[in-house]
Amino acid sequence: MMSIASTDWRAFAIFQFFNGYIFGHMKTTCITLLIETTDGKYRLVPFACIQWGLGFMINSIVLYLANDWRMFIVIVNLISSPLIYFYLLFQESYRWLLARGDLRGAADVMTELNSERWAKGDRENNVDGEITSEQLIMLLPDNESKRNFHSCFYLFLEKSTCRTTIVLMLMMVTYGMVGSWFHSGNDAISVDINIHFLLHGALTFWISSVIVLLDLKVPKLGYKPQLLFGMSLLAVCFAVTLFFNVTSYQAPRHIIYIATSIAAITDSSIVLMMICHTTAAVYPTVVRSKAFGLLFACENLGSIIMTILLSDYFSNGPVVGHFTCEALVIGAVLLAILYFPETKFMITREFLIDVFPTYNSNIGQS
């Protein structure tokens, strides 16, 4: 709201900086805490909840109903207010608190969950009385008994993890470029902008739901084949649009629009869900938020690169942007074939010692 009310570029940049910081913090925290709510065979459900599909659908409907921008802001605030309370409730994940070393907070949450207020059925297996931090300290490894500072350095601690991190970063740069190109630089849009986002949101939401159902009904279907299928489809769509841009063949606008739409929907559903799940499975809880923060930063980097290429400073920016995306997608597919792990049946880990047996808690101080 303050960005819209800005009267010059300096005020706009300041407000956008704070908006970006708050949005990035909430985005990283929400996806990290959503992972703590579900594991096992339902682990794809939280990743389906972070899709932009439902948001695009709601936003397009609100824009259609609220012609006045003031009414639009009022409706958006009415929608976002309960989401803020849900965000605060997610801060009470005892697994997250325990992994961070906040034993007192984890003990309070576990005591509340074990109380008669939330107990259902037989209480024989429940623990009576208050759970203390002294009872929880025995669950921590010796080198995690103290709260340590974990940086992004631990994402590159071992060779195998370093390879996975690089592949994920490359995929997220591509994801950011595709999203920026589709939402701001797609000159093939042949429908109303509200219909454009409504179709994109509905199809993304539908594809995400299908992926979750396939994951439940077909246990043998791994995540790596799904990722490779999504990235390969993305490469084909970019090849089609790149062909029409570099040749003199005048293709119908709806052909290019369909190709770009398939690319964007695939990128924001299949590819993003597989990337997020791999991030959750490969990295332990204590550095998982750092991993998501780094990947979201790579997404923003891709958006910046594509926005610069699509600006008026480059006369052939769209061709260069298409070619760059195609090269990144092909490179990501090749690296994924070689180094991307299959994470469908991996159990999410809590501490660095669970992933790196040679981990030393003093590595950051040496």
Steps between C-alpha positions, in 0.01 A plus 500: 500500500786737586672415171186597306478827696864594430550831322857448372738219410705535817201439729381222272840326517509528881153356547566226247818406686311449824214325320748264337672427831171425677366293211824301468509432873139382509540292185810320628359450848158379383633238263751381760233465767248343262745215450492433874126431490499201264737216424479154351269438208321836538818705478410649160188665642687795660686562174172508310381768747783739408401518133397831348201339328236567763644847560474588131141377491399706804689805378341492154152464651563786744629722218187424300266576791685806633548758228608763753858444622399605854241224514762259368734585789216457752412156365865391492542607863190303599649192336852546635406575863404140593806377312719703734347323800562162336859610443538574871354161590755323284771644723392244762648196323678307776725322247616837371559632851683183603727508196580866563603418855209682664434220748286707731267605219480144364422366848219753546344409165525125567350546846208691351444236230505228766251676725141388546383786281633330185508135613272260317403148596720285721771689692707195597782594261498868595746651742343644812625827641719770355776422253821682587799603293717265707298206367549615142872567516572127478345501151766734367836375370801603705620758249150649465436547872587867465335740264741551211491742212442318171577680176463417132852357516355171624306461174837443329661301780539172311551419133165330441304771679695770317402349165135486599510861621650622172238313295218641715639853469517468121142373488374785717673760280320344205174499696532871572578580136202301373262664747622852422483437126149355513343758731663817371668434167257274321385699198292210369215551746185490291242507781399741774764529771260382772403197291870443434585474871179312579581230244859481618395469863228243435723277288790527745271410789359205303844367400624525859197305623560232236863467611394448862242237399754318283744503788240333723365252244827404326765450771762377251493826304814681612557872523809507282314370189226758562758777522675386182164481321411853609839644404496319164151635425628844595792462257264397218273802557796738501634338183166564327485866601870549420449355153220746424709791632818433300331401173286701265209259536195686628330263741148566628498684830299229672768238419768705676260578785423130552870410499589773750204409720599133511855601589389732782246254642751214493765718659275624782350159583707189425846656502447719807343219705786261424762765577338584835463136598862425415609799707296376797635145474867573435563767765433457873262722691771721650613628156184440297389861529844610376459272198157638414623855551792440263275342238246783519788745456598309185139528383512877545833509316338325205213750505747791498696352209189442289360846582825663384501294180140595425560871558535756223879500535520175300345506154525120477430442869216247455717281276791517743265426791348200322842368407632549855203314650537218247871463579437502876220244473712263289793541739274437800358184339848360434617579853181354647554174311850472642476642851136549602401257779178303524340631819154346503573254779758707686421586861537864596791547737530737793870572560818539297648190657216296345615608153873552553645232732830690516330825602680697769304767681810720519554501123362848471742630763817335363 
